[in-house]
Amino acid sequence: MRKQAAAVSAAALLTASLLVGLASPAHAALTGCTAWHSGNTAYSQCTGGTGTQAVVANGLHVNPQVGSLYGLSGPEVGVGEVSMLHFPGTLWDYYYSLRSG
């Protein structure tokens, strides 16, 4: 009886360990994320979770020969850090891009 109880206990522990190891990435999602701008500089920040994020911006380059720029990205940063991108022209829109961690 004692051996059977130990085997059941070991199996339960192994199953629990596997479930924790195989947990979905959803638990690691970033939270409290926001993006904002001031003039032609865009920013983003996430306040919780795990992973990294970066600000991304689109707009019109100051040099008309260059034209429109899409998907310029600031540095990829961790929770609590601010990603910043100084856009070289007129900023049309901006957003944050999440990377799971």
Short mmCIF file of C-alpha atoms in Angstrom, two decimals:
data_model
loop_
_atom_site.label_atom_id
_atom_site.label_comp_id
_atom_site.label_asym_id
_atom_site.label_seq_id
_atom_site.Cartn_x
_atom_site.Cartn_y
_atom_site.Cartn_z
CA MET A 1 0.00 0.00 0.00
CA ARG A 2 2.83 2.34 0.87
CA LYS A 3 4.59 1.70 -2.47
CA GLN A 4 1.34 2.37 -4.36
CA ALA A 5 0.79 5.65 -2.51
CA ALA A 6 4.38 6.71 -3.24
CA ALA A 7 3.93 5.85 -6.93
CA VAL A 8 0.69 7.85 -7.15
CA SER A 9 2.31 10.77 -5.35
CA ALA A 10 5.34 10.68 -7.68
CA ALA A 11 3.07 10.51 -10.74
CA ALA A 12 1.05 13.50 -9.50
CA LEU A 13 4.22 15.49 -8.89
CA LEU A 14 5.57 14.64 -12.34
CA THR A 15 2.26 15.62 -13.98
CA ALA A 16 2.19 18.93 -12.12
CA SER A 17 5.78 19.66 -13.15
CA LEU A 18 4.99 18.94 -16.79
CA LEU A 19 1.89 21.15 -16.71
CA VAL A 20 3.87 24.06 -15.31
CA GLY A 21 6.55 23.57 -17.93
CA LEU A 22 3.98 23.46 -20.73
CA ALA A 23 1.89 26.43 -19.58
CA SER A 24 0.61 28.55 -22.41
CA PRO A 25 2.41 31.78 -23.36
CA ALA A 26 -0.75 33.70 -22.46
CA HIS A 27 0.37 33.82 -18.82
CA ALA A 28 3.49 35.67 -19.95
CA ALA A 29 1.67 38.41 -21.86
CA LEU A 30 2.64 42.01 -21.26
CA THR A 31 0.07 44.18 -19.51
CA GLY A 32 -0.56 47.86 -18.97
CA CYS A 33 0.87 48.79 -22.36
CA THR A 34 0.45 52.22 -23.88
CA ALA A 35 1.93 54.35 -26.66
CA TRP A 36 2.08 58.13 -26.87
CA HIS A 37 3.91 60.89 -28.68
CA SER A 38 5.26 64.38 -28.25
CA GLY A 39 5.97 66.21 -31.48
CA ASN A 40 7.72 63.76 -33.77
CA THR A 41 8.94 61.44 -31.00
CA ALA A 42 6.92 58.29 -30.20
CA TYR A 43 7.10 56.31 -26.96
CA SER A 44 5.71 53.05 -25.58
CA GLN A 45 5.81 51.29 -22.22
CA CYS A 46 4.32 48.22 -20.52
CA THR A 47 3.95 48.10 -16.75
CA GLY A 48 3.49 44.38 -16.11
CA GLY A 49 3.91 40.82 -17.34
CA THR A 50 6.96 39.40 -19.06
CA GLY A 51 8.49 39.82 -22.47
CA THR A 52 9.59 42.87 -24.40
CA GLN A 53 7.98 45.61 -26.46
CA ALA A 54 9.00 48.33 -28.88
CA VAL A 55 7.36 51.47 -30.22
CA VAL A 56 6.67 51.43 -33.97
CA ALA A 57 5.89 54.50 -36.09
CA ASN A 58 4.83 55.49 -39.60
CA GLY A 59 5.08 58.88 -41.27
CA LEU A 60 6.54 61.12 -43.94
CA HIS A 61 10.31 61.64 -44.00
CA VAL A 62 11.55 65.22 -43.78
CA ASN A 63 13.30 64.72 -47.16
CA PRO A 64 10.56 64.56 -49.85
CA GLN A 65 12.77 62.30 -51.98
CA VAL A 66 12.64 59.63 -49.26
CA GLY A 67 8.85 59.80 -48.97
CA SER A 68 6.79 57.68 -46.60
CA LEU A 69 8.36 55.46 -43.96
CA TYR A 70 6.49 52.55 -42.42
CA GLY A 71 7.34 50.37 -39.45
CA LEU A 72 10.30 52.27 -38.00
CA SER A 73 10.93 50.69 -34.63
CA GLY A 74 12.45 51.92 -31.41
CA PRO A 75 14.58 49.68 -29.20
CA GLU A 76 13.05 46.50 -27.78
CA VAL A 77 12.79 46.98 -24.01
CA GLY A 78 11.55 45.11 -20.95
CA VAL A 79 8.74 45.74 -18.48
CA GLY A 80 8.78 49.24 -17.02
CA GLU A 81 11.23 50.57 -19.60
CA VAL A 82 10.30 53.11 -22.28
CA SER A 83 10.96 52.48 -25.97
CA MET A 84 11.53 55.80 -27.77
CA LEU A 85 11.81 56.66 -31.46
CA HIS A 86 12.61 60.11 -32.81
CA PHE A 87 10.84 60.08 -36.18
CA PRO A 88 12.77 61.91 -38.94
CA GLY A 89 9.80 63.90 -40.24
CA THR A 90 6.03 64.07 -39.79
CA LEU A 91 4.67 61.33 -37.55
CA TRP A 92 1.38 59.88 -38.83
CA ASP A 93 0.73 57.11 -36.35
CA TYR A 94 2.46 55.00 -33.71
CA TYR A 95 1.78 51.86 -31.70
CA TYR A 96 3.57 49.27 -29.58
CA SER A 97 4.69 45.87 -30.77
CA LEU A 98 4.78 43.04 -28.22
CA ARG A 99 7.26 40.19 -28.09
CA SER A 100 6.47 37.27 -25.77
CA GLY A 101 9.06 36.36 -23.24
#
